[in-house]
Short mmCIF file of C-alpha atoms in Angstrom, two decimals:
data_model
loop_
_atom_site.label_atom_id
_atom_site.label_comp_id
_atom_site.label_asym_id
_atom_site.label_seq_id
_atom_site.Cartn_x
_atom_site.Cartn_y
_atom_site.Cartn_z
CA UNK A 1 46.85 106.64 114.74
CA UNK A 2 48.30 109.20 112.31
CA UNK A 3 48.67 108.16 108.70
CA UNK A 4 51.97 106.44 107.94
CA UNK A 5 54.17 108.65 105.73
CA UNK A 6 54.90 107.32 102.28
CA UNK A 7 58.57 106.48 101.85
CA UNK A 8 60.29 108.88 99.43
CA UNK A 9 60.76 107.63 95.89
CA UNK A 10 63.51 105.07 95.40
CA UNK A 11 66.76 106.55 94.15
CA UNK A 12 70.30 105.36 93.75
CA UNK A 13 70.60 105.74 97.52
CA UNK A 14 68.03 103.01 98.14
CA UNK A 15 67.69 99.42 96.97
CA UNK A 16 65.18 96.62 97.25
CA UNK A 17 66.50 95.65 100.67
CA UNK A 18 65.65 99.11 101.94
CA UNK A 19 62.17 98.86 100.45
CA UNK A 20 61.61 95.55 102.23
CA UNK A 21 62.96 97.11 105.43
CA UNK A 22 60.04 99.56 105.32
CA UNK A 23 57.90 96.67 106.54
CA UNK A 24 60.01 96.28 109.69
CA UNK A 25 59.18 97.98 113.02
CA UNK A 26 62.44 99.93 112.97
CA UNK A 27 61.25 101.84 109.90
CA UNK A 28 58.34 103.25 111.87
CA UNK A 29 60.58 103.94 114.86
CA UNK A 30 62.84 106.01 112.61
CA UNK A 31 59.86 107.91 111.23
CA UNK A 32 58.46 108.54 114.71
CA UNK A 33 61.80 109.78 116.04
CA UNK A 34 62.40 112.13 113.12
CA UNK A 35 58.86 113.45 113.46
CA UNK A 36 59.48 114.11 117.15
CA UNK A 37 62.74 115.94 116.44
CA UNK A 38 61.27 117.99 113.60
CA UNK A 39 58.34 119.00 115.78
CA UNK A 40 60.36 119.55 118.94
CA UNK A 41 64.11 119.87 118.19
CA UNK A 42 64.79 120.14 121.93
CA UNK A 43 64.16 116.37 122.09
CA UNK A 44 67.55 115.90 120.45
CA UNK A 45 68.94 115.84 123.99
CA UNK A 46 67.15 112.49 124.46
CA UNK A 47 69.17 110.88 121.64
CA UNK A 48 72.75 111.55 122.72
CA UNK A 49 73.89 107.94 122.10
CA UNK A 50 72.30 107.77 118.66
CA UNK A 51 74.22 108.45 115.44
CA UNK A 52 73.23 108.56 111.79
CA UNK A 53 74.98 105.22 111.33
CA UNK A 54 72.35 103.54 113.50
CA UNK A 55 69.60 104.27 110.96
CA UNK A 56 68.61 101.61 108.46
CA UNK A 57 67.11 104.02 105.92
CA UNK A 58 69.52 106.30 104.08
CA UNK A 59 67.05 109.19 103.80
CA UNK A 60 66.31 109.00 107.50
CA UNK A 61 70.02 108.97 108.36
CA UNK A 62 70.57 112.05 106.19
CA UNK A 63 67.70 113.87 107.88
CA UNK A 64 69.04 112.99 111.33
CA UNK A 65 72.48 114.31 110.36
CA UNK A 66 70.92 117.58 109.23
CA UNK A 67 68.90 117.90 112.44
CA UNK A 68 71.97 117.26 114.57
CA UNK A 69 74.22 119.55 112.52
CA UNK A 70 72.02 122.65 112.39
CA UNK A 71 71.66 124.87 115.47
CA UNK A 72 68.54 124.10 117.47
CA UNK A 73 65.94 126.83 116.85
CA UNK A 74 64.27 128.87 119.54
CA UNK A 75 61.11 126.99 120.58
CA UNK A 76 58.93 130.09 120.25
CA UNK A 77 60.22 130.91 116.76
CA UNK A 78 59.94 127.28 115.66
CA UNK A 79 56.29 127.18 116.72
CA UNK A 80 55.47 130.17 114.49
CA UNK A 81 57.11 129.24 111.17
CA UNK A 82 58.79 126.46 109.21
CA UNK A 83 62.08 128.25 108.58
CA UNK A 84 64.12 125.66 110.48
CA UNK A 85 62.39 122.80 108.64
CA UNK A 86 63.37 124.43 105.36
CA UNK A 87 66.99 124.61 106.49
CA UNK A 88 66.92 120.93 107.47
CA UNK A 89 65.58 119.99 104.05
CA UNK A 90 68.15 122.14 102.24
CA UNK A 91 70.94 120.56 104.27
CA UNK A 92 69.74 117.01 103.57
CA UNK A 93 68.70 117.29 99.92
CA UNK A 94 72.21 117.16 98.38
CA UNK A 95 72.63 113.62 99.75
CA UNK A 96 68.98 112.53 99.54
CA UNK A 97 67.35 114.16 96.54
CA UNK A 98 64.10 112.24 96.97
CA UNK A 99 63.33 114.07 100.22
CA UNK A 100 60.58 116.66 100.06
CA UNK A 101 58.92 119.19 102.27
CA UNK A 102 55.73 117.14 102.27
CA UNK A 103 57.61 114.12 103.62
CA UNK A 104 58.99 116.14 106.53
CA UNK A 105 55.50 117.34 107.41
CA UNK A 106 54.20 113.77 107.12
CA UNK A 107 56.84 112.65 109.62
CA UNK A 108 55.65 115.26 112.09
CA UNK A 109 52.05 114.16 111.69
CA UNK A 110 52.99 110.48 112.07
CA UNK A 111 54.82 110.86 115.40
CA UNK A 112 52.49 109.56 118.14
CA UNK A 113 54.24 111.22 121.09
CA UNK A 114 57.30 113.50 120.73
CA UNK A 115 58.07 112.93 124.41
CA UNK A 116 58.74 109.27 123.55
CA UNK A 117 61.78 110.18 121.44
CA UNK A 118 64.16 108.32 123.77
CA UNK A 119 62.14 105.11 123.33
CA UNK A 120 62.21 105.45 119.54
CA UNK A 121 65.97 105.97 119.69
CA UNK A 122 66.41 102.78 121.73
CA UNK A 123 64.43 100.84 119.13
CA UNK A 124 66.69 102.16 116.38
CA UNK A 125 69.85 101.27 118.28
CA UNK A 126 68.52 97.79 119.04
CA UNK A 127 67.78 97.06 115.40
CA UNK A 128 71.17 98.41 114.37
CA UNK A 129 72.77 95.97 116.81
CA UNK A 130 70.81 93.13 115.22
CA UNK A 131 71.84 94.10 111.69
CA UNK A 132 75.47 94.57 112.67
CA UNK A 133 75.60 91.18 114.38
CA UNK A 134 74.01 89.60 111.32
CA UNK A 135 76.62 91.19 109.05
CA UNK A 136 79.51 89.91 111.18
CA UNK A 137 78.01 86.42 111.24
CA UNK A 138 77.71 86.48 107.46
CA UNK A 139 81.37 87.46 107.13
CA UNK A 140 82.38 84.64 109.45
CA UNK A 141 80.44 82.12 107.37
CA UNK A 142 81.92 83.37 104.10
CA UNK A 143 85.46 83.33 105.45
CA UNK A 144 85.14 79.80 106.83
CA UNK A 145 84.06 78.50 103.42
CA UNK A 146 86.51 80.49 101.28
CA UNK A 147 88.93 78.01 99.67
CA UNK A 148 90.92 80.77 97.98
CA UNK A 149 92.08 82.51 101.14
CA UNK A 150 95.83 82.48 101.92
CA UNK A 151 95.18 81.20 105.46
CA UNK A 152 91.51 80.44 105.85
CA UNK A 153 91.90 79.12 109.39
CA UNK A 154 93.68 82.22 110.71
CA UNK A 155 91.24 84.53 108.91
CA UNK A 156 88.27 82.64 110.31
CA UNK A 157 89.57 82.83 113.87
CA UNK A 158 90.30 86.54 113.39
CA UNK A 159 86.69 87.11 112.33
CA UNK A 160 85.52 85.13 115.35
CA UNK A 161 87.60 87.44 117.57
CA UNK A 162 86.05 90.48 115.91
CA UNK A 163 82.60 89.03 116.52
CA UNK A 164 83.44 88.40 120.18
CA UNK A 165 84.61 92.01 120.61
CA UNK A 166 81.39 93.24 119.03
CA UNK A 167 79.36 91.20 121.52
CA UNK A 168 81.37 92.64 124.41
CA UNK A 169 80.70 96.14 123.12
CA UNK A 170 76.97 95.48 122.68
CA UNK A 171 76.74 93.95 126.15
CA UNK A 172 77.78 97.30 127.58
CA UNK A 173 75.05 99.10 125.63
CA UNK A 174 71.99 96.98 126.40
CA UNK A 175 70.81 96.04 129.87
CA UNK A 176 70.20 92.36 130.71
CA UNK A 177 66.72 91.13 131.54
CA UNK A 178 65.02 87.89 132.62
CA UNK A 179 64.63 85.32 129.88
CA UNK A 180 68.02 86.01 128.35
CA UNK A 181 68.09 83.06 125.95
CA UNK A 182 66.86 83.56 122.37
CA UNK A 183 63.29 82.52 121.66
CA UNK A 184 64.34 81.05 118.32
CA UNK A 185 64.19 77.23 118.18
CA UNK A 186 67.65 75.82 117.44
CA UNK A 187 68.07 74.78 113.83
CA UNK A 188 69.08 71.16 113.22
CA UNK A 189 72.79 70.73 112.63
CA UNK A 190 73.46 70.14 108.95
CA UNK A 191 75.35 66.98 108.07
CA UNK A 192 78.91 67.54 106.92
CA UNK A 193 79.92 66.37 103.47
CA UNK A 194 83.43 65.66 102.26
CA UNK A 195 85.21 65.08 98.99
CA UNK A 196 87.81 62.60 97.83
CA UNK A 197 90.64 64.51 99.50
CA UNK A 198 88.81 64.52 102.83
CA UNK A 199 88.17 60.79 102.53
CA UNK A 200 91.80 60.08 101.67
CA UNK A 201 93.17 62.12 104.57
CA UNK A 202 90.87 60.57 107.16
CA UNK A 203 91.85 57.09 105.98
CA UNK A 204 95.53 58.00 106.04
CA UNK A 205 95.12 59.19 109.62
CA UNK A 206 93.51 55.91 110.70
CA UNK A 207 96.16 53.78 109.00
CA UNK A 208 99.05 55.87 110.31
CA UNK A 209 97.60 55.99 113.83
CA UNK A 210 97.39 52.20 113.77
CA UNK A 211 101.03 52.00 112.72
CA UNK A 212 102.29 54.57 115.25
CA UNK A 213 100.06 54.29 118.35
CA UNK A 214 102.63 55.96 120.62
CA UNK A 215 101.98 59.26 118.85
CA UNK A 216 98.22 58.82 119.21
CA UNK A 217 98.59 59.08 122.98
CA UNK A 218 99.66 62.72 122.48
CA UNK A 219 96.70 63.54 120.24
CA UNK A 220 94.00 64.15 122.82
CA UNK A 221 93.21 67.32 120.90
CA UNK A 222 91.49 65.24 118.20
CA UNK A 223 87.98 63.91 118.85
CA UNK A 224 85.74 61.48 117.02
CA UNK A 225 83.32 64.33 116.27
CA UNK A 226 85.98 65.96 114.09
CA UNK A 227 85.64 63.27 111.43
CA UNK A 228 83.22 63.66 108.55
CA UNK A 229 82.38 59.98 108.14
CA UNK A 230 80.83 58.16 111.13
CA UNK A 231 82.75 54.98 110.26
CA UNK A 232 86.05 56.83 110.55
CA UNK A 233 84.94 58.42 113.81
CA UNK A 234 84.19 55.04 115.34
CA UNK A 235 87.46 53.57 114.08
CA UNK A 236 89.30 56.46 115.71
CA UNK A 237 87.54 55.61 118.96
CA UNK A 238 88.66 51.99 118.54
CA UNK A 239 92.29 53.02 118.11
CA UNK A 240 92.31 55.53 120.97
CA UNK A 241 90.55 53.08 123.28
CA UNK A 242 93.32 50.53 122.70
CA UNK A 243 96.00 53.18 123.21
CA UNK A 244 94.52 54.56 126.41
CA UNK A 245 94.09 51.07 127.86
CA UNK A 246 97.71 50.31 127.07
CA UNK A 247 96.77 47.42 124.79
CA UNK A 248 98.70 46.39 121.71
CA UNK A 249 97.67 48.20 118.54
CA UNK A 250 97.85 46.80 115.03
CA UNK A 251 95.30 46.16 112.26
CA UNK A 252 94.17 42.89 113.84
CA UNK A 253 93.63 44.29 117.35
CA UNK A 254 91.81 47.28 115.87
CA UNK A 255 89.66 44.81 113.94
CA UNK A 256 88.77 43.07 117.19
CA UNK A 257 87.82 46.36 118.84
CA UNK A 258 85.75 47.30 115.79
CA UNK A 259 83.96 43.96 115.98
CA UNK A 260 82.93 44.66 119.57
CA UNK A 261 81.54 48.02 118.45
CA UNK A 262 79.42 46.42 115.74
CA UNK A 263 81.32 47.76 112.74
CA UNK A 264 81.80 44.45 110.93
CA UNK A 265 78.85 43.93 108.60
CA UNK A 266 78.10 42.58 105.15
CA UNK A 267 79.01 46.02 103.80
CA UNK A 268 82.27 46.35 105.76
CA UNK A 269 83.97 42.98 106.02
CA UNK A 270 86.98 42.15 108.17
CA UNK A 271 89.16 42.10 105.08
CA UNK A 272 87.91 45.55 104.03
CA UNK A 273 88.63 47.04 107.43
CA UNK A 274 92.15 45.61 107.69
CA UNK A 275 92.96 46.93 104.22
CA UNK A 276 91.57 50.35 105.18
CA UNK A 277 93.95 50.76 108.14
CA UNK A 278 97.04 49.07 106.71
CA UNK A 279 98.52 51.82 104.52
CA UNK A 280 100.30 54.35 106.76
CA UNK A 281 101.88 57.54 105.44
CA UNK A 282 103.65 60.42 107.21
CA UNK A 283 102.60 60.84 110.86
CA UNK A 284 99.29 60.79 112.74
CA UNK A 285 99.78 64.42 113.84
CA UNK A 286 100.05 65.59 110.25
CA UNK A 287 96.80 63.99 109.13
CA UNK A 288 95.10 64.74 112.43
CA UNK A 289 95.82 68.43 112.07
CA UNK A 290 94.20 68.43 108.63
CA UNK A 291 91.11 66.68 109.97
CA UNK A 292 90.89 69.11 112.88
CA UNK A 293 91.29 72.12 110.59
CA UNK A 294 88.31 71.07 108.50
CA UNK A 295 86.28 70.45 111.64
CA UNK A 296 87.17 73.91 112.95
CA UNK A 297 86.07 75.63 109.75
CA UNK A 298 82.87 73.59 109.63
CA UNK A 299 82.12 74.53 113.24
CA UNK A 300 82.72 78.21 112.48
CA UNK A 301 80.23 78.04 109.63
CA UNK A 302 77.69 76.29 111.86
CA UNK A 303 78.13 78.95 114.56
CA UNK A 304 77.70 81.73 112.02
CA UNK A 305 74.53 80.10 110.70
CA UNK A 306 73.14 79.78 114.22
CA UNK A 307 73.78 83.46 114.97
CA UNK A 308 72.16 84.44 111.68
CA UNK A 309 69.10 82.41 112.65
CA UNK A 310 68.90 84.41 115.88
CA UNK A 311 69.25 87.78 114.15
CA UNK A 312 66.63 86.87 111.54
CA UNK A 313 64.09 86.38 114.33
CA UNK A 314 62.82 89.87 115.19
CA UNK A 315 61.32 88.54 118.43
CA UNK A 316 64.78 88.39 120.00
CA UNK A 317 65.91 91.37 122.05
CA UNK A 318 69.51 92.65 121.88
CA UNK A 319 70.30 90.96 125.19
CA UNK A 320 68.95 87.65 123.89
CA UNK A 321 70.99 88.02 120.71
CA UNK A 322 74.12 88.70 122.75
CA UNK A 323 73.55 85.73 125.07
CA UNK A 324 72.71 83.32 122.26
CA UNK A 325 75.63 84.46 120.11
CA UNK A 326 78.08 84.13 122.99
CA UNK A 327 76.91 80.58 123.62
CA UNK A 328 77.32 79.79 119.94
CA UNK A 329 80.86 81.18 119.95
CA UNK A 330 81.64 79.07 123.01
CA UNK A 331 81.07 75.98 120.86
CA UNK A 332 83.68 77.28 118.45
CA UNK A 333 86.10 78.24 121.22
CA UNK A 334 86.11 74.72 122.64
CA UNK A 335 87.33 73.37 119.31
CA UNK A 336 89.64 76.33 118.89
CA UNK A 337 91.37 75.40 122.15
CA UNK A 338 92.06 71.94 120.79
CA UNK A 339 93.36 73.51 117.57
CA UNK A 340 95.86 75.58 119.55
CA UNK A 341 97.05 72.45 121.34
CA UNK A 342 97.47 70.69 118.01
CA UNK A 343 99.42 73.55 116.44
CA UNK A 344 101.71 74.35 119.36
CA UNK A 345 105.34 74.90 118.27
CA UNK A 346 106.52 71.38 119.13
CA UNK A 347 103.69 69.65 117.32
CA UNK A 348 103.85 72.08 114.42
CA UNK A 349 107.53 71.18 113.88
CA UNK A 350 106.78 67.46 113.79
CA UNK A 351 103.82 68.03 111.50
CA UNK A 352 105.93 70.08 109.09
CA UNK A 353 108.58 67.36 109.00
CA UNK A 354 105.93 64.74 108.34
CA UNK A 355 104.36 66.72 105.52
CA UNK A 356 107.63 66.53 103.61
CA UNK A 357 107.24 62.75 103.35
CA UNK A 358 103.47 62.66 102.98
CA UNK A 359 101.85 61.55 99.76
CA UNK A 360 100.44 64.39 97.61
CA UNK A 361 97.13 65.39 99.17
CA UNK A 362 95.28 65.90 95.92
CA UNK A 363 97.16 63.25 93.98
CA UNK A 364 96.46 59.58 93.47
CA UNK A 365 96.12 57.34 96.52
CA UNK A 366 98.91 55.00 97.61
CA UNK A 367 99.64 51.86 95.65
CA UNK A 368 97.79 49.73 98.18
CA UNK A 369 94.57 51.66 98.10
CA UNK A 370 91.96 50.69 100.70
CA UNK A 371 88.96 49.06 99.07
CA UNK A 372 85.95 51.13 98.18
CA UNK A 373 83.64 50.94 101.15
CA UNK A 374 80.19 52.45 101.35
CA UNK A 375 80.37 55.06 104.08
CA UNK A 376 77.23 56.19 105.84
CA UNK A 377 77.12 59.86 106.69
#
């Protein structure tokens, strides 16, 4: 195998990430392709779908731009002298000053088979797809956890749409193959954690739902999995079970349902539970929408993390990345559908009216504060 060319000296155009990238297979694919094109410029016809933007290394992208920009030399003339190579270097040097004539000749010597240029180009495009998908997943994760955004939910869903369009575009570029699922083992789902405001709003929802069960019947868009605390999730199931059976709903009947589900313990007494669900405020839809919003953003972050896990695994092909990422987005879309039901115009109007009478979200709790109960996560 020819000696691997030394990467040009690091300049302002390169950073540590680029140096680490030199250890990745795509770095050698870029070197092999450039060597093939420098040795046989006619091979440029095998790279019609490739652009400089697909390259991971800045110097390599600059060289490719120069090769594509300059007129292709006559094969006979190119075999006799290095005039065209000199022109390529002169064209690329203003944007990549670390390039040298010796590096260009090293690229030529490194290329195993110039006739394999199309294969090298496919490798470069595949890695570019992986990096692009990783970047979009990172943006989705950052947006979903940005508390300073003017409308974090809308921005998160917009990024999810952008990610979906990217996957559609990539699906048209890479052919499917057997074994389409990612090889990467699924990462365990991280437990959600909430603050005092989250705790207060979930408790307000449970108390208000107990007081106004008729409205709960219209809240099929909210699921137990949307709650942060398992205790609250089970209490929501108690309330909705009573509502859907047509039974009477009040703190005592909810207590009975909770008893049958094994919630009453030394830690959570009957008195504690009744106090927890006996302080209604505003409307169930108002608090339910807040709970669902947090669940939606948490799901978006989980989906982004899962996609990043796929892209970090170099064993996955583009088709596997596309399939795995689409399945991950499907998990977000299922919750997104429920969010759209919750925020339909009719419900949004009632929620806005309820918010006007709701207690301050970040302020002190109501006068009859539910007792402090140890909540398992």
